[in-house]
Amino acid sequence: MRGHDDSPPPGMFQPPAPDTWFIRASTHVAEVLRCEVADAFSCLMVTGSEELVSRVIRVKVQDGANLHFPVTVAVPFCARYRSNYRDVAVKIVDEERRASYVTPVTTEGAYGGQRGSFAEVRVYSLGLFAVVSCLKRENYTVPRRGLSLKLPMDPRVVLSYLPGSFSAPVMAQTMIQPIDAVLLAAIRSRSDAYHSVVSTSPLLYLVHPTSQSLRRPLSVTLPCPPNPEKRRVTWGQGDAAEHHYISSVIASQPWDQPASTELLIALGSRDKQWSVLEKVTVRNQQNGLVSFELTESFDRVLVLRLLSPPPLCPFTSLVEELEESVCCHMVTVVLQRRSDQPHAILVAALPSRDLSWEQNKLRAQGYSGLLETSSEICMCEGDQLLLRFSGNITSTGTQKNQSDERITFHTQRKNQLLVCLTEIDPFGNHSSPHYKGTAMFYKVARGHLEWRSDKPALKDPKLLGEPVCKLSLTLPKSSDKLPSSSYAHPPDSLSDSLLLWLSGELSEEEVALLVLSLRLRRSAAQLVKLRAGNSPSTQAFHVLTMWRRGLPAAPHQPKASQLAHCLAKSGRPDLARELMLRQAAATEQGSPK
């Protein structure tokens, strides 16, 4: 990369992070700048409808060092969902915790031999940097002579200001939040009161100056899809004209008149309070467009299409649910481990609609162990899942008095956490080949977090509430942590350590023959496969411990000889002899002297 022509020879500072950031400035910048990954602050880097699409990096200057601005920063990002309604911006939170947004000069380029999506910006302050995906803002000026504006993110949305709408030229701003038909269908399925609502327009944000009121009506045109369930009837040419006239008359009537068969109503929000605009008439246009006029300023407007006017339909509650649903996502928590890492578990918060696809991707990465999944959890951008443990299993971080393990949910980022597990009591769960515990997940809403001592923290511990899900955990035991045979079992019984040795010597086919020799029920064999997975040694251990539990509790029952006889019948007389020798040695060691 090259610096500016009027500056000294450029120096490039490359932070030691998984995602490489590039800073372009004068040569001495690399000596005075410090850069570090600060993903723990990602929950506080998003507000409203913003979505994080990059890592969070802290850039600061050494104490006492002078830095000449501006500095050019290239931030790598990955936006998986791009549309005409959203754009990317670099968000900077300075040391005073003031947020600012910088529009990138470019979003594509090659830096350090790497080509991809980089948001390049020139900045005059340092702090926390992140790339966020946010709704596009259209800033425009309304002159005295009026204005007719088609929004670039959706040309179907038209704002028409008449001449003299304001007493002086004003600056205004607008945004569009599309509403997926799937969200409306989900809300309708939860309440019969919303059944008459068949479609909705996008949510239109309007920002006008509060110092000047709207003096003339503002005409708004929005797309509002027609009723998808309406039957298509083939009309003759004369009948079509008559039908068009009748439809226009019906649509021009106020929404609360009972003569209408398909109704349109407008809702507006002022000071975060939604209300039905009863005096506003919404008219149908061609191609699924509707239009209406506003005589007052509203910060948000929306149009609903209804089949019939229900007597007491809570329209305002419906719109509030739609607003909330736009920012919410259904998530499934998955616990999975690799066969070569039995003491590490992957915790992933996966989108429920893509669950099968995401699980296949995890299997391709080698995560083929036992799978634990939760029920669906509703999460918003920046919400956290706090992970705590109970039982005889905990994480190594918790054991070292570190903070709780947590996942911050971001729609367009991987929400995964690799947790190293360890047992609390090495001699606990003595009757099982595994240590047992429970992973408990607590949901922490983004609004319940605050800056505290330069880190995100929960405003009030009472806000934590009850766990949103609990998933069982197991951790395999190692032979050096198993209790001695004389402690766990009587001298003439089979110890866990002896059964563990034997399990490691048996193949999958030999385990199947041993099940027949031990005369275990078919349901017991199916339960073993469910608990033990695809590991032959684990299956063998479950088979042996299940058979041992089913034997009579007589103190001198010849368990070892019975097992040796079954091994010989299964085609492994060598293991039968070795078993008797090891059992005799264990009995001699455990007998009183």
XYZ file of C-alpha atoms in Angstrom:
593
model
C 0.000 0.000 0.000
C 1.116 3.548 -0.739
C 0.707 6.674 1.330
C -0.221 10.156 0.156
C 2.178 11.870 -2.182
C 2.610 14.839 0.157
C 3.466 12.684 3.181
C 6.707 10.981 4.188
C 7.298 7.402 2.980
C 4.323 5.434 4.285
C 4.471 2.844 7.006
C 2.001 0.001 7.362
C 0.884 -1.215 10.772
C -0.498 -4.754 10.672
C -2.139 -5.877 13.952
C -1.551 -9.433 15.152
C -5.170 -10.548 14.748
C -6.864 -13.392 12.839
C -8.421 -10.779 10.538
C -5.748 -8.421 9.300
C -6.404 -4.690 9.497
C -4.360 -2.157 7.593
C -3.538 1.384 8.634
C -1.984 3.809 6.195
C -0.138 6.850 7.533
C 3.356 8.223 7.933
C 6.300 5.970 8.795
C 6.374 6.466 12.579
C 2.728 5.340 13.003
C 3.728 1.694 13.483
C 5.872 2.731 16.434
C 3.191 4.640 18.352
C -0.016 2.695 17.556
C -1.288 -0.332 19.467
C -4.016 -2.564 18.084
C -5.886 -5.423 19.783
C -8.946 -7.570 19.206
C -11.877 -6.427 21.371
C -14.718 -8.775 20.386
C -16.001 -8.690 23.976
C -17.462 -5.248 23.165
C -19.440 -6.451 20.139
C -22.667 -6.451 22.181
C -22.286 -2.688 22.744
C -21.264 -1.843 19.177
C -24.747 -2.316 17.672
C -27.925 -0.330 18.240
C -31.340 -0.329 16.616
C -31.424 -2.408 13.425
C -27.628 -2.505 12.994
C -25.874 -5.827 12.371
C -22.187 -6.481 13.026
C -20.279 -7.804 9.991
C -16.649 -7.597 11.204
C -14.409 -8.124 14.201
C -14.156 -5.383 16.831
C -10.682 -3.845 17.075
C -9.324 -1.308 19.530
C -6.738 1.113 18.118
C -4.967 3.470 20.505
C -1.851 5.572 20.755
C 0.963 4.998 23.221
C 0.945 7.300 26.216
C 2.623 10.578 25.436
C 2.952 9.896 21.711
C 1.783 12.360 19.079
C -0.148 11.207 16.049
C -0.898 13.338 13.018
C -4.369 12.842 11.574
C -6.023 11.837 9.319
C -5.248 8.120 9.368
C -6.573 5.733 6.725
C -7.932 2.448 8.107
C -8.966 -0.555 5.989
C -11.353 -2.849 7.875
C -12.069 -6.383 6.550
C -15.685 -7.504 6.757
C -18.020 -10.178 5.460
C -21.664 -9.240 4.851
C -23.550 -12.394 3.946
C -26.910 -10.651 3.433
C -26.755 -7.633 1.121
C -29.807 -5.855 -0.272
C -30.844 -2.504 -1.668
C -32.223 -1.538 1.734
C -28.966 -1.945 3.690
C -25.504 -0.473 3.506
C -22.257 -0.826 5.462
C -20.556 1.825 7.580
C -17.567 1.904 9.900
C -18.668 2.612 13.456
C -16.170 4.231 15.814
C -16.622 4.500 19.577
C -14.006 6.813 21.065
C -12.570 6.885 24.573
C -15.508 9.045 25.707
C -17.880 6.347 24.411
C -19.250 8.631 21.725
C -20.297 6.789 18.573
C -19.729 8.095 15.059
C -20.303 6.606 11.617
C -17.996 6.971 8.629
C -19.073 6.013 5.117
C -16.323 3.934 3.461
C -14.478 5.401 0.504
C -14.501 1.900 -0.989
C -15.679 -1.549 0.128
C -13.606 -3.717 -2.211
C -9.866 -3.829 -2.664
C -6.559 -5.631 -2.264
C -4.438 -5.084 0.843
C -1.249 -6.921 1.696
C -1.800 -9.345 -1.150
C -5.329 -10.166 0.088
C -8.302 -9.228 -2.061
C -11.765 -9.050 -0.582
C -14.247 -6.793 1.200
C -12.431 -3.980 3.012
C -14.129 -0.832 4.304
C -11.580 1.933 3.839
C -12.128 5.143 5.814
C -10.151 8.209 6.806
C -10.530 8.939 10.500
C -9.601 11.737 12.864
C -10.074 9.841 16.122
C -9.238 6.391 17.491
C -11.047 3.908 19.707
C -13.150 0.844 18.935
C -13.666 0.097 15.235
C -16.269 -2.191 13.653
C -18.161 -2.499 10.383
C -21.935 -2.574 10.775
C -24.710 -3.241 8.289
C -27.450 -0.652 8.708
C -30.507 0.622 6.882
C -29.691 3.017 4.070
C -30.422 6.639 4.893
C -31.565 8.974 2.169
C -30.834 12.602 3.053
C -32.548 15.240 0.922
C -33.566 18.879 0.927
C -37.196 19.970 0.507
C -37.189 23.386 -1.229
C -40.051 25.836 -1.074
C -41.177 24.884 -4.587
C -41.808 21.302 -3.407
C -40.232 17.958 -4.287
C -41.176 14.585 -5.791
C -38.671 11.958 -4.654
C -38.321 8.307 -5.649
C -36.192 6.587 -3.040
C -33.116 4.931 -4.603
C -33.320 1.858 -2.349
C -36.888 1.170 -3.585
C -38.180 3.291 -6.504
C -41.724 2.158 -5.734
C -41.663 4.380 -2.641
C -42.424 7.975 -3.655
C -42.626 11.084 -1.469
C -44.376 14.122 -3.010
C -44.085 17.470 -1.234
C -46.375 20.210 -2.552
C -45.048 23.757 -3.041
C -45.078 25.557 0.280
C -45.003 22.364 2.385
C -42.523 24.151 4.656
C -42.009 27.862 5.225
C -38.293 27.495 4.387
C -36.046 24.862 2.786
C -35.544 21.954 5.224
C -33.289 18.909 5.490
C -35.094 15.579 5.804
C -34.135 11.928 6.058
C -35.886 8.649 5.317
C -35.217 4.903 5.663
C -37.097 1.778 4.597
C -37.391 -1.380 6.685
C -38.881 -4.229 4.600
C -41.155 -6.701 6.382
C -40.989 -10.298 5.247
C -44.317 -12.019 4.581
C -43.040 -14.953 6.658
C -42.953 -12.712 9.756
C -46.544 -11.632 9.224
C -47.634 -15.247 8.721
C -45.909 -16.265 11.968
C -47.642 -13.498 13.936
C -51.019 -14.330 12.378
C -50.608 -17.968 13.405
C -50.154 -16.941 17.045
C -53.343 -14.895 17.324
C -56.771 -15.180 15.689
C -57.265 -11.429 16.112
C -54.760 -10.795 13.287
C -56.252 -13.293 10.857
C -57.863 -10.597 8.678
C -54.495 -8.915 7.939
C -53.233 -10.384 4.648
C -50.255 -8.137 3.794
C -48.293 -5.119 4.936
C -46.202 -2.380 3.385
C -42.557 -1.799 4.389
C -41.962 0.344 7.428
C -41.133 3.915 6.332
C -39.013 6.079 8.640
C -39.401 9.838 8.187
C -37.313 12.510 9.911
C -38.465 16.115 9.520
C -37.261 19.141 11.484
C -39.289 19.675 14.630
C -38.928 23.439 14.310
C -41.159 23.542 11.201
C -44.520 21.857 10.878
C -45.960 20.398 7.697
C -48.122 23.113 6.115
C -49.469 21.150 3.115
C -50.288 17.430 2.731
C -47.426 15.029 2.024
C -48.368 12.333 -0.506
C -46.799 8.908 0.175
C -46.792 5.921 -2.188
C -45.829 2.509 -0.774
C -45.895 -1.071 -2.064
C -48.480 -3.224 -0.288
C -48.931 -6.653 -1.939
C -52.478 -7.667 -2.860
C -54.210 -10.521 -1.116
C -52.297 -13.676 -2.178
C -55.308 -15.870 -1.426
C -57.696 -13.864 -3.597
C -59.179 -15.892 -6.426
C -58.270 -14.729 -9.911
C -61.393 -14.353 -11.987
C -61.237 -13.857 -15.741
C -63.318 -10.834 -16.666
C -64.556 -9.703 -20.054
C -63.297 -6.382 -21.336
C -66.495 -4.529 -20.402
C -66.761 -6.289 -17.083
C -63.124 -5.458 -16.343
C -63.769 -1.740 -16.638
C -66.793 -2.015 -14.384
C -64.808 -4.094 -11.880
C -61.994 -1.508 -11.868
C -64.500 1.249 -11.142
C -66.159 -0.699 -8.314
C -62.773 -1.584 -6.789
C -61.719 2.066 -6.890
C -64.916 3.123 -5.143
C -64.494 0.451 -2.477
C -60.841 1.285 -1.862
C -61.602 5.008 -1.579
C -64.010 4.466 1.321
C -62.773 4.933 4.914
C -61.433 1.762 6.463
C -64.155 1.504 9.093
C -67.101 1.383 6.711
C -68.724 -2.074 6.624
C -69.402 -1.956 2.842
C -65.748 -2.710 2.018
C -64.626 -6.215 1.148
C -60.877 -5.499 1.170
C -59.645 -2.625 3.310
C -56.486 -0.565 3.682
C -55.577 1.281 6.844
C -52.598 3.495 7.669
C -50.822 3.661 11.002
C -48.358 6.281 12.193
C -45.964 6.603 15.087
C -45.075 9.724 16.993
C -42.867 9.663 20.116
C -42.713 5.833 19.890
C -46.515 5.561 20.155
C -48.406 3.910 17.304
C -51.944 4.965 16.394
C -54.449 4.254 13.621
C -54.780 7.207 11.227
C -58.559 7.083 10.969
C -58.841 10.340 8.994
C -56.348 9.166 6.363
C -57.816 7.508 3.266
C -55.593 4.889 1.620
C -56.166 4.313 -2.096
C -55.290 1.335 -4.246
C -53.092 1.837 -7.286
C -51.799 -0.507 -9.943
C -49.124 -3.188 -9.392
C -49.759 -3.536 -5.687
C -49.090 0.117 -4.806
C -51.096 2.217 -2.353
C -51.064 5.964 -1.707
C -52.255 8.293 1.033
C -51.698 11.832 2.299
C -50.259 12.940 5.622
C -51.194 16.294 7.099
C -49.002 15.831 10.162
C -45.412 14.731 10.673
C -44.885 11.133 11.814
C -41.564 9.395 12.427
C -42.854 6.033 11.101
C -45.757 4.996 8.878
C -47.125 1.647 7.756
C -50.085 0.351 5.713
C -52.029 -2.854 6.429
C -54.273 -4.673 3.950
C -57.278 -6.448 5.499
C -59.967 -8.794 4.243
C -62.613 -7.263 6.505
C -62.670 -4.907 9.476
C -62.635 -7.012 12.664
C -64.586 -5.475 15.553
C -61.667 -5.183 17.971
C -58.422 -5.872 16.111
C -55.408 -4.480 18.056
C -53.642 -2.951 15.054
C -51.109 -1.085 17.183
C -50.118 -4.299 18.971
C -49.703 -6.010 15.598
C -47.341 -3.304 14.338
C -45.336 -3.408 17.567
C -44.967 -7.186 17.166
C -43.891 -6.714 13.548
C -41.249 -4.182 14.586
C -39.928 -6.555 17.210
C -40.018 -9.597 14.924
C -37.955 -7.841 12.250
C -35.011 -7.720 14.665
C -35.565 -11.177 16.181
C -34.199 -14.519 15.012
C -34.968 -18.055 16.135
C -31.790 -19.797 17.285
C -30.962 -23.380 18.288
C -28.061 -24.029 20.665
C -25.932 -27.027 19.686
C -23.282 -28.854 21.733
C -20.907 -31.010 19.697
C -17.371 -32.367 20.036
C -14.671 -33.900 17.890
C -13.623 -37.475 18.489
C -9.976 -36.412 18.789
C -10.802 -33.713 21.391
C -12.952 -35.403 24.050
C -12.301 -32.664 26.632
C -13.340 -29.773 24.345
C -16.899 -29.022 23.286
C -18.156 -26.665 20.610
C -21.064 -24.452 21.662
C -22.831 -22.950 18.644
C -25.932 -20.761 18.353
C -27.256 -21.658 14.890
C -30.201 -20.157 12.964
C -33.069 -22.609 13.316
C -34.111 -22.262 9.673
C -30.599 -23.293 8.546
C -30.019 -25.892 11.260
C -29.548 -28.921 8.978
C -27.210 -27.002 6.677
C -25.093 -25.699 9.565
C -24.876 -29.149 11.171
C -23.588 -30.602 7.910
C -20.898 -27.919 7.848
C -19.875 -28.862 11.401
C -19.676 -32.539 10.437
C -17.410 -31.598 7.552
C -15.110 -29.941 10.112
C -14.879 -33.181 12.099
C -17.577 -32.559 14.719
C -19.242 -35.963 14.563
C -19.621 -36.759 18.247
C -22.801 -36.904 20.297
C -25.142 -34.007 19.540
C -27.179 -32.055 22.073
C -29.650 -29.465 20.764
C -31.958 -27.049 22.522
C -35.424 -25.881 21.626
C -35.740 -22.630 19.675
C -34.625 -19.443 21.448
C -35.572 -15.949 20.276
C -32.438 -13.785 19.965
C -31.793 -10.231 18.770
C -28.606 -8.725 17.418
C -26.154 -8.176 20.283
C -27.967 -10.416 22.793
C -25.784 -12.776 24.796
C -26.037 -16.371 25.964
C -24.327 -16.778 29.324
C -23.032 -20.316 29.897
C -22.791 -21.805 33.376
C -22.236 -25.370 34.547
C -23.678 -27.640 37.204
C -22.937 -31.188 38.250
C -19.454 -32.677 38.127
C -18.309 -30.787 34.994
C -17.105 -27.211 34.587
C -14.940 -25.257 32.168
C -11.251 -24.622 32.717
C -11.907 -20.874 32.506
C -14.495 -21.014 35.289
C -12.169 -23.182 37.364
C -9.490 -20.472 37.127
C -11.988 -17.858 38.424
C -12.326 -16.254 35.012
C -15.577 -14.687 33.798
C -18.476 -16.844 32.670
C -18.331 -18.309 29.191
C -20.625 -16.375 26.849
C -21.686 -16.133 23.208
C -22.727 -12.802 21.693
C -25.286 -13.383 18.959
C -24.763 -11.625 15.630
C -26.914 -12.411 12.613
C -24.079 -12.253 10.090
C -21.253 -13.684 12.221
C -20.345 -17.178 13.381
C -21.731 -17.620 16.873
C -19.459 -20.371 18.149
C -17.419 -20.948 21.284
C -14.919 -23.732 21.969
C -15.005 -24.593 25.679
C -12.422 -26.775 27.428
C -14.089 -28.972 30.048
C -12.763 -30.567 33.192
C -14.217 -32.531 36.075
C -14.712 -31.111 39.574
C -14.414 -34.361 41.536
C -12.153 -36.934 39.819
C -13.754 -39.715 41.880
C -17.329 -38.590 41.242
C -19.844 -40.544 39.135
C -17.977 -43.700 40.130
C -20.566 -46.050 38.615
C -20.320 -44.433 35.165
C -17.506 -44.328 32.588
C -18.230 -40.607 32.172
C -18.329 -37.558 34.382
C -21.775 -35.966 34.195
C -22.907 -32.360 34.263
C -25.290 -29.820 32.785
C -24.706 -26.740 30.656
C -27.166 -23.978 31.564
C -27.742 -21.039 29.216
C -29.033 -17.667 30.384
C -30.216 -15.047 27.904
C -28.919 -11.511 28.436
C -30.691 -8.880 26.341
C -28.556 -6.202 24.718
C -30.466 -3.503 26.570
C -29.482 -5.034 29.926
C -25.765 -4.487 29.298
C -23.770 -1.364 30.040
C -20.189 -0.055 30.025
C -18.539 -0.690 33.376
C -14.816 -0.405 34.116
C -14.118 -0.444 30.395
C -15.982 -3.709 29.805
C -19.577 -4.796 29.186
C -21.455 -5.864 32.297
C -25.004 -6.706 33.339
C -26.836 -3.706 34.772
C -28.487 -5.745 37.521
C -27.827 -9.431 38.386
C -31.573 -9.840 39.024
C -32.184 -9.364 35.290
C -30.550 -12.729 34.548
C -33.672 -14.744 35.336
C -34.047 -18.474 34.733
C -32.052 -20.494 32.185
C -33.547 -20.510 28.695
C -32.259 -24.057 28.137
C -30.306 -26.851 29.838
C -28.214 -29.421 27.976
C -26.567 -32.502 29.453
C -22.796 -32.976 29.294
C -20.522 -35.995 29.618
C -16.764 -36.204 29.929
C -14.898 -39.509 29.480
C -12.808 -40.714 32.396
C -9.152 -41.568 32.091
C -7.755 -44.674 33.790
C -5.542 -42.691 36.169
C -8.602 -40.886 37.576
C -10.655 -44.012 38.193
C -10.924 -45.208 41.809
C -9.052 -48.362 42.778
C -10.882 -51.649 42.415
C -10.755 -52.323 46.141
C -12.528 -49.024 46.782
C -15.120 -49.139 44.039
C -16.092 -52.805 44.172
C -15.566 -55.871 46.387
C -12.384 -57.857 45.639
C -14.295 -60.592 43.783
C -16.202 -58.205 41.464
C -15.234 -56.589 38.172
C -13.800 -53.074 38.537
C -14.297 -50.185 36.118
C -10.599 -50.126 35.242
C -10.720 -53.809 34.261
C -13.785 -53.243 32.101
C -12.142 -50.206 30.471
C -9.128 -52.326 29.526
C -11.339 -55.030 28.099
C -13.431 -52.502 26.132
C -10.348 -51.243 24.346
C -9.471 -54.756 23.149
C -12.796 -55.525 21.454
C -13.760 -54.698 17.873
C -17.251 -53.688 16.739
C -18.052 -57.203 15.465
C -16.821 -58.774 18.706
C -19.006 -56.393 20.734
C -22.058 -57.548 18.765
C -21.180 -61.223 19.470
C -20.577 -60.427 23.137
C -24.077 -58.880 23.421
C -25.521 -62.188 22.269
C -23.347 -64.198 24.670
C -24.265 -61.981 27.634
C -27.960 -62.402 26.706
C -28.746 -58.697 26.869
C -32.119 -57.574 25.642
C -32.490 -55.930 22.256
C -33.762 -52.720 23.860
C -30.625 -52.606 26.022
C -28.412 -52.921 22.933
C -30.283 -50.078 21.240
C -29.858 -47.900 24.343
C -26.117 -48.597 24.300
C -25.830 -47.383 20.691
C -27.809 -44.265 21.543
C -25.604 -43.379 24.495
C -22.216 -44.471 23.187
C -22.382 -43.291 19.575
C -20.069 -44.883 16.992
C -17.109 -45.663 19.253
C -16.677 -49.483 19.620
C -14.752 -49.168 22.896
C -17.423 -46.912 24.417
C -20.154 -49.273 23.244
C -18.308 -52.217 24.774
C -17.929 -50.427 28.115
C -21.661 -49.583 28.201
C -22.487 -53.225 27.397
C -20.248 -54.564 30.162
C -21.429 -52.125 32.846
C -25.068 -52.774 31.927
C -24.483 -56.536 32.210
C -22.680 -56.076 35.537
C -25.581 -54.033 36.977
C -28.008 -56.800 36.023
C -26.152 -59.504 37.999
C -27.296 -60.529 41.498
C -25.693 -58.609 44.341
C -24.274 -61.778 45.972
C -20.867 -61.022 47.543
C -19.158 -64.135 46.093
C -20.857 -64.287 42.696
C -18.195 -65.454 40.146
C -18.663 -62.466 37.801
C -15.193 -62.705 36.232
C -15.588 -66.384 35.334
C -18.994 -65.723 33.758
C -17.580 -62.943 31.638
C -14.583 -65.058 30.647
C -16.925 -67.851 29.534
C -18.883 -65.371 27.347
C -15.643 -64.039 25.861
C -14.572 -67.550 24.925
C -17.940 -68.192 23.259
C -17.508 -64.912 21.313
C -14.221 -66.149 19.847
C -11.751 -64.407 22.175
C -10.364 -67.099 24.561
C -7.131 -65.097 24.798
C -8.996 -62.192 26.377
C -10.797 -64.654 28.688
C -7.432 -65.936 30.037
C -6.030 -62.417 30.385
C -9.183 -61.322 32.200
C -8.879 -64.093 34.785
C -5.187 -63.264 35.365
C -5.901 -59.557 35.864
C -8.863 -60.321 38.121
C -6.750 -62.660 40.257
C -4.068 -59.991 40.603
C -6.649 -57.382 41.597
C -8.224 -59.742 44.134
C -4.828 -60.536 45.658
C -3.959 -56.850 45.882
C -7.252 -55.971 47.506
C -7.318 -58.844 50.046
C -6.314 -58.038 53.671
C -2.783 -59.059 54.666
